[in-house]
Structure formats: structure tokens, C-alpha cells
JSON list of C-alpha atoms in Angstrom, two decimals:
[
{"chain": "A", "resi": 1006, "resn": "MET", "atom": "CA", "xyz": [306.53, 215.57, -129.68]},
{"chain": "A", "resi": 1007, "resn": "ARG", "atom": "CA", "xyz": [304.24, 215.90, -132.59]},
{"chain": "A", "resi": 1008, "resn": "ARG", "atom": "CA", "xyz": [303.81, 213.09, -135.05]},
{"chain": "A", "resi": 1009, "resn": "GLY", "atom": "CA", "xyz": [306.51, 213.13, -137.68]},
{"chain": "A", "resi": 1010, "resn": "GLU", "atom": "CA", "xyz": [308.62, 215.68, -135.81]},
{"chain": "A", "resi": 1011, "resn": "ARG", "atom": "CA", "xyz": [312.29, 214.83, -135.36]},
{"chain": "A", "resi": 1012, "resn": "CYS", "atom": "CA", "xyz": [313.67, 214.66, -131.86]},
{"chain": "A", "resi": 1013, "resn": "ARG", "atom": "CA", "xyz": [316.28, 217.15, -130.73]},
{"chain": "A", "resi": 1014, "resn": "PRO", "atom": "CA", "xyz": [319.67, 215.42, -130.42]},
{"chain": "A", "resi": 1015, "resn": "TRP", "atom": "CA", "xyz": [321.33, 215.24, -127.01]},
{"chain": "A", "resi": 1016, "resn": "THR", "atom": "CA", "xyz": [324.38, 217.42, -126.54]},
{"chain": "A", "resi": 1017, "resn": "ALA", "atom": "CA", "xyz": [327.47, 216.31, -124.63]},
{"chain": "A", "resi": 1018, "resn": "SER", "atom": "CA", "xyz": [326.78, 218.86, -121.90]},
{"chain": "A", "resi": 1019, "resn": "GLU", "atom": "CA", "xyz": [323.20, 217.55, -121.51]},
{"chain": "A", "resi": 1020, "resn": "GLU", "atom": "CA", "xyz": [324.51, 214.00, -121.20]},
{"chain": "A", "resi": 1021, "resn": "ARG", "atom": "CA", "xyz": [327.05, 215.07, -118.56]},
{"chain": "A", "resi": 1022, "resn": "ARG", "atom": "CA", "xyz": [324.35, 216.96, -116.68]},
{"chain": "A", "resi": 1023, "resn": "LEU", "atom": "CA", "xyz": [322.05, 213.92, -116.83]},
{"chain": "A", "resi": 1024, "resn": "ALA", "atom": "CA", "xyz": [324.83, 211.71, -115.42]},
{"chain": "A", "resi": 1025, "resn": "GLU", "atom": "CA", "xyz": [325.46, 214.25, -112.61]},
{"chain": "A", "resi": 1026, "resn": "ILE", "atom": "CA", "xyz": [321.88, 214.76, -111.45]},
{"chain": "A", "resi": 1027, "resn": "ALA", "atom": "CA", "xyz": [320.45, 211.29, -112.11]},
{"chain": "A", "resi": 1028, "resn": "GLY", "atom": "CA", "xyz": [319.41, 209.73, -108.81]},
{"chain": "A", "resi": 1029, "resn": "THR", "atom": "CA", "xyz": [319.60, 212.98, -106.86]},
{"chain": "A", "resi": 1030, "resn": "MET", "atom": "CA", "xyz": [316.03, 214.01, -107.66]},
{"chain": "A", "resi": 1031, "resn": "PRO", "atom": "CA", "xyz": [312.87, 212.44, -109.11]},
{"chain": "A", "resi": 1032, "resn": "ARG", "atom": "CA", "xyz": [312.84, 211.76, -112.85]},
{"chain": "A", "resi": 1033, "resn": "ARG", "atom": "CA", "xyz": [310.26, 214.45, -113.64]},
{"chain": "A", "resi": 1034, "resn": "GLU", "atom": "CA", "xyz": [312.50, 217.06, -111.98]},
{"chain": "A", "resi": 1035, "resn": "VAL", "atom": "CA", "xyz": [315.51, 215.78, -113.95]},
{"chain": "A", "resi": 1036, "resn": "ALA", "atom": "CA", "xyz": [313.41, 216.11, -117.13]},
{"chain": "A", "resi": 1037, "resn": "ARG", "atom": "CA", "xyz": [312.34, 219.62, -116.16]},
{"chain": "A", "resi": 1038, "resn": "ALA", "atom": "CA", "xyz": [315.96, 220.63, -115.43]},
{"chain": "A", "resi": 1039, "resn": "LEU", "atom": "CA", "xyz": [317.09, 219.31, -118.82]},
{"chain": "A", "resi": 1040, "resn": "ARG", "atom": "CA", "xyz": [314.01, 220.63, -120.64]},
{"chain": "A", "resi": 1041, "resn": "ARG", "atom": "CA", "xyz": [313.30, 217.17, -122.00]},
{"chain": "A", "resi": 1042, "resn": "SER", "atom": "CA", "xyz": [310.30, 214.88, -121.75]},
{"chain": "A", "resi": 1043, "resn": "ASN", "atom": "CA", "xyz": [310.06, 212.29, -119.02]},
{"chain": "A", "resi": 1044, "resn": "GLU", "atom": "CA", "xyz": [310.26, 209.49, -121.58]},
{"chain": "A", "resi": 1045, "resn": "ALA", "atom": "CA", "xyz": [313.27, 211.02, -123.38]},
{"chain": "A", "resi": 1046, "resn": "VAL", "atom": "CA", "xyz": [315.16, 211.22, -120.07]},
{"chain": "A", "resi": 1047, "resn": "ARG", "atom": "CA", "xyz": [314.22, 207.63, -119.19]},
{"chain": "A", "resi": 1048, "resn": "GLN", "atom": "CA", "xyz": [315.38, 206.30, -122.57]},
{"chain": "A", "resi": 1049, "resn": "LYS", "atom": "CA", "xyz": [318.62, 208.28, -122.61]},
{"chain": "A", "resi": 1050, "resn": "ALA", "atom": "CA", "xyz": [319.49, 207.23, -119.05]},
{"chain": "A", "resi": 1051, "resn": "SER", "atom": "CA", "xyz": [318.82, 203.62, -120.00]},
{"chain": "A", "resi": 1052, "resn": "ARG", "atom": "CA", "xyz": [321.10, 203.86, -123.06]},
{"chain": "A", "resi": 1053, "resn": "MET", "atom": "CA", "xyz": [323.82, 205.52, -120.94]},
{"chain": "A", "resi": 1054, "resn": "GLY", "atom": "CA", "xyz": [323.49, 202.90, -118.19]},
{"chain": "A", "resi": 1055, "resn": "VAL", "atom": "CA", "xyz": [322.61, 205.55, -115.62]},
{"chain": "A", "resi": 1056, "resn": "SER", "atom": "CA", "xyz": [320.11, 204.76, -112.86]},
{"chain": "A", "resi": 1057, "resn": "LEU", "atom": "CA", "xyz": [317.32, 207.26, -112.24]},
{"chain": "A", "resi": 1058, "resn": "ARG", "atom": "CA", "xyz": [316.32, 205.68, -108.92]},
{"chain": "A", "resi": 1059, "resn": "HIS", "atom": "CA", "xyz": [315.82, 208.40, -106.33]},
{"chain": "A", "resi": 1060, "resn": "TRP", "atom": "CA", "xyz": [315.79, 208.05, -102.53]},
{"chain": "A", "resi": 1061, "resn": "GLU", "atom": "CA", "xyz": [313.29, 210.24, -100.69]},
{"chain": "A", "resi": 1062, "resn": "PRO", "atom": "CA", "xyz": [314.85, 210.78, -97.25]},
{"chain": "A", "resi": 1063, "resn": "ARG", "atom": "CA", "xyz": [312.88, 209.99, -94.09]},
{"chain": "A", "resi": 1064, "resn": "CYS", "atom": "CA", "xyz": [314.99, 212.51, -92.15]},
{"chain": "A", "resi": 1065, "resn": "SER", "atom": "CA", "xyz": [313.56, 215.48, -93.99]},
{"chain": "A", "resi": 1066, "resn": "GLU", "atom": "CA", "xyz": [312.45, 217.86, -91.25]},
{"chain": "A", "resi": 1067, "resn": "THR", "atom": "CA", "xyz": [315.04, 220.23, -89.80]},
{"chain": "A", "resi": 1068, "resn": "CYS", "atom": "CA", "xyz": [314.87, 220.98, -86.08]},
{"chain": "A", "resi": 1069, "resn": "PRO", "atom": "CA", "xyz": [314.95, 224.75, -85.51]},
{"chain": "A", "resi": 1070, "resn": "ALA", "atom": "CA", "xyz": [316.81, 224.32, -82.20]},
{"chain": "A", "resi": 1071, "resn": "CYS", "atom": "CA", "xyz": [319.75, 222.15, -83.29]},
{"chain": "A", "resi": 1072, "resn": "GLY", "atom": "CA", "xyz": [319.59, 222.45, -87.10]},
{"chain": "A", "resi": 1073, "resn": "MET", "atom": "CA", "xyz": [319.81, 218.68, -87.64]},
{"chain": "A", "resi": 1074, "resn": "ALA", "atom": "CA", "xyz": [317.71, 216.69, -90.12]},
{"chain": "A", "resi": 1075, "resn": "ARG", "atom": "CA", "xyz": [315.29, 214.61, -88.04]},
{"chain": "A", "resi": 1076, "resn": "THR", "atom": "CA", "xyz": [312.64, 211.99, -88.70]},
{"chain": "A", "resi": 1077, "resn": "GLU", "atom": "CA", "xyz": [309.97, 213.95, -86.85]},
{"chain": "A", "resi": 1078, "resn": "LEU", "atom": "CA", "xyz": [309.44, 217.09, -84.84]},
{"chain": "A", "resi": 1079, "resn": "ARG", "atom": "CA", "xyz": [307.51, 216.96, -81.58]},
{"chain": "A", "resi": 1080, "resn": "ALA", "atom": "CA", "xyz": [304.48, 219.07, -80.65]},
{"chain": "A", "resi": 1081, "resn": "SER", "atom": "CA", "xyz": [306.86, 221.61, -79.14]},
{"chain": "A", "resi": 1082, "resn": "GLY", "atom": "CA", "xyz": [308.35, 222.18, -82.61]},
{"chain": "A", "resi": 1083, "resn": "THR", "atom": "CA", "xyz": [311.73, 220.65, -81.71]},
{"chain": "A", "resi": 1084, "resn": "CYS", "atom": "CA", "xyz": [313.16, 217.15, -82.07]},
{"chain": "A", "resi": 1085, "resn": "ARG", "atom": "CA", "xyz": [313.20, 214.52, -79.31]},
{"chain": "A", "resi": 1086, "resn": "PRO", "atom": "CA", "xyz": [316.94, 214.94, -78.55]},
{"chain": "A", "resi": 1087, "resn": "CYS", "atom": "CA", "xyz": [316.44, 218.70, -78.02]},
{"chain": "A", "resi": 1088, "resn": "GLU", "atom": "CA", "xyz": [313.52, 218.02, -75.67]},
{"chain": "A", "resi": 1089, "resn": "LEU", "atom": "CA", "xyz": [315.65, 215.54, -73.73]},
{"chain": "A", "resi": 1090, "resn": "ARG", "atom": "CA", "xyz": [318.55, 218.03, -73.52]},
{"chain": "A", "resi": 1091, "resn": "ALA", "atom": "CA", "xyz": [316.18, 220.58, -71.98]},
{"chain": "A", "resi": 1092, "resn": "LEU", "atom": "CA", "xyz": [314.93, 218.00, -69.46]},
{"chain": "A", "resi": 1093, "resn": "VAL", "atom": "CA", "xyz": [318.51, 217.03, -68.54]},
{"chain": "A", "resi": 1094, "resn": "ALA", "atom": "CA", "xyz": [319.40, 220.69, -68.02]},
{"chain": "A", "resi": 1095, "resn": "ARG", "atom": "CA", "xyz": [316.35, 221.16, -65.79]},
{"chain": "A", "resi": 1096, "resn": "ALA", "atom": "CA", "xyz": [317.20, 218.03, -63.78]},
{"chain": "A", "resi": 1097, "resn": "GLU", "atom": "CA", "xyz": [320.79, 219.26, -63.35]},
{"chain": "A", "resi": 1098, "resn": "SER", "atom": "CA", "xyz": [319.62, 222.65, -62.07]},
{"chain": "A", "resi": 1099, "resn": "GLU", "atom": "CA", "xyz": [317.26, 220.95, -59.61]},
{"chain": "A", "resi": 1100, "resn": "THR", "atom": "CA", "xyz": [320.14, 218.72, -58.52]},
{"chain": "A", "resi": 1101, "resn": "ALA", "atom": "CA", "xyz": [322.34, 221.79, -57.95]},
{"chain": "A", "resi": 1102, "resn": "GLU", "atom": "CA", "xyz": [319.61, 223.34, -55.78]},
{"chain": "A", "resi": 1103, "resn": "ALA", "atom": "CA", "xyz": [319.23, 220.11, -53.81]},
{"chain": "A", "resi": 1104, "resn": "MET", "atom": "CA", "xyz": [323.02, 219.91, -53.39]},
{"chain": "A", "resi": 1105, "resn": "GLU", "atom": "CA", "xyz": [322.97, 223.33, -51.66]},
{"chain": "A", "resi": 1106, "resn": "ARG", "atom": "CA", "xyz": [320.41, 222.06, -49.15]},
{"chain": "A", "resi": 1107, "resn": "LEU", "atom": "CA", "xyz": [322.50, 218.99, -48.26]},
{"chain": "A", "resi": 1108, "resn": "GLY", "atom": "CA", "xyz": [324.78, 218.97, -45.28]},
{"chain": "A", "resi": 1109, "resn": "PRO", "atom": "CA", "xyz": [328.52, 219.45, -45.88]},
{"chain": "A", "resi": 1110, "resn": "ALA", "atom": "CA", "xyz": [329.37, 215.76, -45.30]},
{"chain": "A", "resi": 1111, "resn": "ASP", "atom": "CA", "xyz": [326.71, 214.50, -47.74]},
{"chain": "A", "resi": 1112, "resn": "ARG", "atom": "CA", "xyz": [327.66, 217.17, -50.27]},
{"chain": "A", "resi": 1113, "resn": "ALA", "atom": "CA", "xyz": [331.29, 216.00, -50.17]},
{"chain": "A", "resi": 1114, "resn": "VAL", "atom": "CA", "xyz": [330.22, 212.38, -50.71]},
{"chain": "A", "resi": 1115, "resn": "TYR", "atom": "CA", "xyz": [328.08, 213.30, -53.75]},
{"chain": "A", "resi": 1116, "resn": "ALA", "atom": "CA", "xyz": [330.82, 215.48, -55.22]},
{"chain": "A", "resi": 1117, "resn": "SER", "atom": "CA", "xyz": [333.50, 212.78, -54.89]},
{"chain": "A", "resi": 1118, "resn": "THR", "atom": "CA", "xyz": [331.40, 209.87, -56.20]},
{"chain": "A", "resi": 1119, "resn": "GLU", "atom": "CA", "xyz": [329.86, 211.72, -59.15]},
{"chain": "A", "resi": 1120, "resn": "THR", "atom": "CA", "xyz": [332.86, 211.26, -61.46]},
{"chain": "A", "resi": 1121, "resn": "ARG", "atom": "CA", "xyz": [333.39, 207.60, -60.50]},
{"chain": "A", "resi": 1122, "resn": "LEU", "atom": "CA", "xyz": [329.79, 206.57, -61.12]},
{"chain": "A", "resi": 1123, "resn": "GLN", "atom": "CA", "xyz": [329.52, 207.94, -64.67]},
{"chain": "A", "resi": 1124, "resn": "SER", "atom": "CA", "xyz": [328.76, 205.09, -67.04]},
{"chain": "A", "resi": 1125, "resn": "ALA", "atom": "CA", "xyz": [330.24, 205.17, -70.53]},
{"chain": "A", "resi": 1126, "resn": "PRO", "atom": "CA", "xyz": [327.72, 205.88, -73.29]},
{"chain": "A", "resi": 1127, "resn": "ASP", "atom": "CA", "xyz": [327.21, 203.46, -76.18]},
{"chain": "A", "resi": 1128, "resn": "PRO", "atom": "CA", "xyz": [329.58, 204.12, -79.07]},
{"chain": "A", "resi": 1129, "resn": "ARG", "atom": "CA", "xyz": [328.38, 206.68, -81.58]},
{"chain": "A", "resi": 1130, "resn": "PRO", "atom": "CA", "xyz": [327.37, 205.16, -84.95]},
{"chain": "A", "resi": 1131, "resn": "ALA", "atom": "CA", "xyz": [330.04, 205.44, -87.63]},
{"chain": "A", "resi": 1132, "resn": "PRO", "atom": "CA", "xyz": [329.26, 207.58, -90.70]},
{"chain": "A", "resi": 1133, "resn": "PRO", "atom": "CA", "xyz": [328.80, 205.59, -93.91]},
{"chain": "A", "resi": 1134, "resn": "ARG", "atom": "CA", "xyz": [331.49, 205.31, -96.56]},
{"chain": "A", "resi": 1135, "resn": "THR", "atom": "CA", "xyz": [329.70, 206.46, -99.70]},
{"chain": "A", "resi": 1136, "resn": "GLU", "atom": "CA", "xyz": [332.52, 206.65, -102.21]},
{"chain": "A", "resi": 1137, "resn": "GLY", "atom": "CA", "xyz": [331.88, 204.36, -105.14]},
{"chain": "A", "resi": 1138, "resn": "MET", "atom": "CA", "xyz": [328.15, 204.13, -104.40]},
{"chain": "A", "resi": 1139, "resn": "THR", "atom": "CA", "xyz": [325.39, 205.15, -106.77]},
{"chain": "A", "resi": 1140, "resn": "PRO", "atom": "CA", "xyz": [323.64, 208.39, -105.78]},
{"chain": "A", "resi": 1141, "resn": "TYR", "atom": "CA", "xyz": [320.60, 206.36, -104.73]},
{"chain": "A", "resi": 1142, "resn": "ARG", "atom": "CA", "xyz": [322.57, 204.05, -102.42]},
{"chain": "A", "resi": 1143, "resn": "ALA", "atom": "CA", "xyz": [324.62, 206.95, -101.03]},
{"chain": "A", "resi": 1144, "resn": "ALA", "atom": "CA", "xyz": [321.48, 208.97, -100.20]},
{"chain": "A", "resi": 1145, "resn": "ARG", "atom": "CA", "xyz": [319.94, 205.89, -98.61]},
{"chain": "A", "resi": 1146, "resn": "ALA", "atom": "CA", "xyz": [323.08, 205.24, -96.52]},
{"chain": "A", "resi": 1147, "resn": "ARG", "atom": "CA", "xyz": [323.27, 208.88, -95.35]},
{"chain": "A", "resi": 1148, "resn": "ASP", "atom": "CA", "xyz": [319.59, 208.79, -94.38]},
{"chain": "A", "resi": 1149, "resn": "ALA", "atom": "CA", "xyz": [320.05, 205.52, -92.45]},
{"chain": "A", "resi": 1150, "resn": "TYR", "atom": "CA", "xyz": [323.05, 207.08, -90.65]},
{"chain": "A", "resi": 1151, "resn": "ARG", "atom": "CA", "xyz": [320.99, 210.14, -89.65]},
{"chain": "A", "resi": 1152, "resn": "GLU", "atom": "CA", "xyz": [318.26, 207.87, -88.27]},
{"chain": "A", "resi": 1153, "resn": "ALA", "atom": "CA", "xyz": [320.79, 205.75, -86.34]},
{"chain": "A", "resi": 1154, "resn": "LEU", "atom": "CA", "xyz": [322.43, 208.89, -84.96]},
{"chain": "A", "resi": 1155, "resn": "GLU", "atom": "CA", "xyz": [319.06, 210.23, -83.80]},
{"chain": "A", "resi": 1156, "resn": "ARG", "atom": "CA", "xyz": [318.23, 206.91, -82.08]},
{"chain": "A", "resi": 1157, "resn": "TRP", "atom": "CA", "xyz": [321.68, 206.92, -80.43]},
{"chain": "A", "resi": 1158, "resn": "GLU", "atom": "CA", "xyz": [321.20, 210.49, -79.16]},
{"chain": "A", "resi": 1159, "resn": "VAL", "atom": "CA", "xyz": [317.76, 209.66, -77.74]},
{"chain": "A", "resi": 1160, "resn": "ARG", "atom": "CA", "xyz": [319.10, 206.51, -76.03]},
{"chain": "A", "resi": 1161, "resn": "THR", "atom": "CA", "xyz": [322.11, 208.33, -74.57]},
{"chain": "A", "resi": 1162, "resn": "LEU", "atom": "CA", "xyz": [320.13, 211.35, -73.36]},
{"chain": "A", "resi": 1163, "resn": "THR", "atom": "CA", "xyz": [317.36, 209.17, -71.89]},
{"chain": "A", "resi": 1164, "resn": "ARG", "atom": "CA", "xyz": [319.96, 207.22, -69.94]},
{"chain": "A", "resi": 1165, "resn": "LEU", "atom": "CA", "xyz": [321.55, 210.46, -68.68]},
{"chain": "A", "resi": 1166, "resn": "LEU", "atom": "CA", "xyz": [318.15, 211.91, -67.72]},
{"chain": "A", "resi": 1167, "resn": "LYS", "atom": "CA", "xyz": [317.21, 208.80, -65.74]},
{"chain": "A", "resi": 1168, "resn": "ALA", "atom": "CA", "xyz": [320.55, 208.90, -63.90]},
{"chain": "A", "resi": 1169, "resn": "ARG", "atom": "CA", "xyz": [320.08, 212.60, -63.03]},
{"chain": "A", "resi": 1170, "resn": "ARG", "atom": "CA", "xyz": [316.56, 211.97, -61.77]},
{"chain": "A", "resi": 1171, "resn": "ARG", "atom": "CA", "xyz": [317.65, 209.01, -59.63]},
{"chain": "A", "resi": 1172, "resn": "ARG", "atom": "CA", "xyz": [320.43, 211.10, -58.13]},
{"chain": "A", "resi": 1173, "resn": "LEU", "atom": "CA", "xyz": [317.97, 213.91, -57.38]},
{"chain": "A", "resi": 1174, "resn": "GLU", "atom": "CA", "xyz": [315.57, 211.43, -55.71]},
{"chain": "A", "resi": 1175, "resn": "ARG", "atom": "CA", "xyz": [318.38, 210.14, -53.48]},
{"chain": "A", "resi": 1176, "resn": "MET", "atom": "CA", "xyz": [319.34, 213.70, -52.53]},
{"chain": "A", "resi": 1177, "resn": "ILE", "atom": "CA", "xyz": [315.76, 214.62, -51.68]},
{"chain": "A", "resi": 1178, "resn": "LYS", "atom": "CA", "xyz": [315.48, 211.50, -49.52]},
{"chain": "A", "resi": 1179, "resn": "LYS", "atom": "CA", "xyz": [318.66, 212.52, -47.64]},
{"chain": "A", "resi": 1180, "resn": "ILE", "atom": "CA", "xyz": [317.37, 216.10, -47.22]},
{"chain": "A", "resi": 1181, "resn": "SER", "atom": "CA", "xyz": [314.05, 214.87, -45.77]},
{"chain": "A", "resi": 1182, "resn": "ASN", "atom": "CA", "xyz": [315.93, 212.57, -43.34]},
{"chain": "A", "resi": 1183, "resn": "GLN", "atom": "CA", "xyz": [318.02, 215.45, -41.95]}
]
């Protein structure tokens, strides 16, 4: 504003819009959306009692394979859970090939014990309850949930992969003993 120039009064629709988008994006973007200065937005939000705090999510990259927001993508261009799913699938196909080479008695033993030996995975993290939270706290809670879900998937898939590989090793040992 130039010296001596009067400020443009805030309209009711601008105030509603400020209340809606405050905390969902950085202050300079809020100011740009409202076509107001950074300082005018800061002062008005302060008078309205609206927080302009903004959470920048850590889970910002989207995996092209699964479409989930992830903390990081691997060198292959996919997330860690997608890499682990591919490794589990490969281990299962190798196990199926090894199963064909086993004798009928051993094959029957592996088929019958497979369902009994499955261990239960850890419980999946519960999604956050964000009603009544400020936009900042809600965004932070959703981001923490995405991170916890990614860690849970990696833990569960790693456990499954190790079990498949151990089973394959036991099968190969039986095949070599035949």
C-alpha cells in the first residue's frame, strides 16, 4: 500500500474464504488466493482468531505402482511396500516351482501345514479422528497415519517375505536330499 492510501475493507465472502483455507496452505498462497498482502492476511486472521499454521506433509511423493502417498520412492521409482510385494510374488512363484519337484508325500505335508503355520500380522494402525481439529492438526494427524501405515506395510511384507524364503529353503533342502 502506498503511504496515505486507505486499505480495502474485507468483505464477508473474503472472511469466509480466509476461514476455509487458513491452515491448508502457506500464508503467502492464502494471500495470493485472496489478492491481499501477506501482512493484511496475517492481521485479519489474528483478529478473527484463525490460525495460519500450515503442515507440510512428509508423505508427499505418490508411488506410480500403488498410487499411495509415501515418504520416499526407491531407486526403482516405486515405494518400499511395492518392492516387497514384487519380492513376495517372486518367492511364491519359486516356491510353487519347488513344490512341483517335491515328492507326493512331501508335497502333501507342505500343503496341509501351510494354513496352520500362518502367523497373524500385527494389527493395522487405526485412522485418526480429525473432526474438531484445526486444519493444521488434522493434516499433521493424517500425515502421521500415512507414515504409520507405510511402516506397518513394510513390517508385514518383510515378515511374509522372510517366511516364504525360509519355506523355499526347506523345500530345496528336501529336494536335494531325495
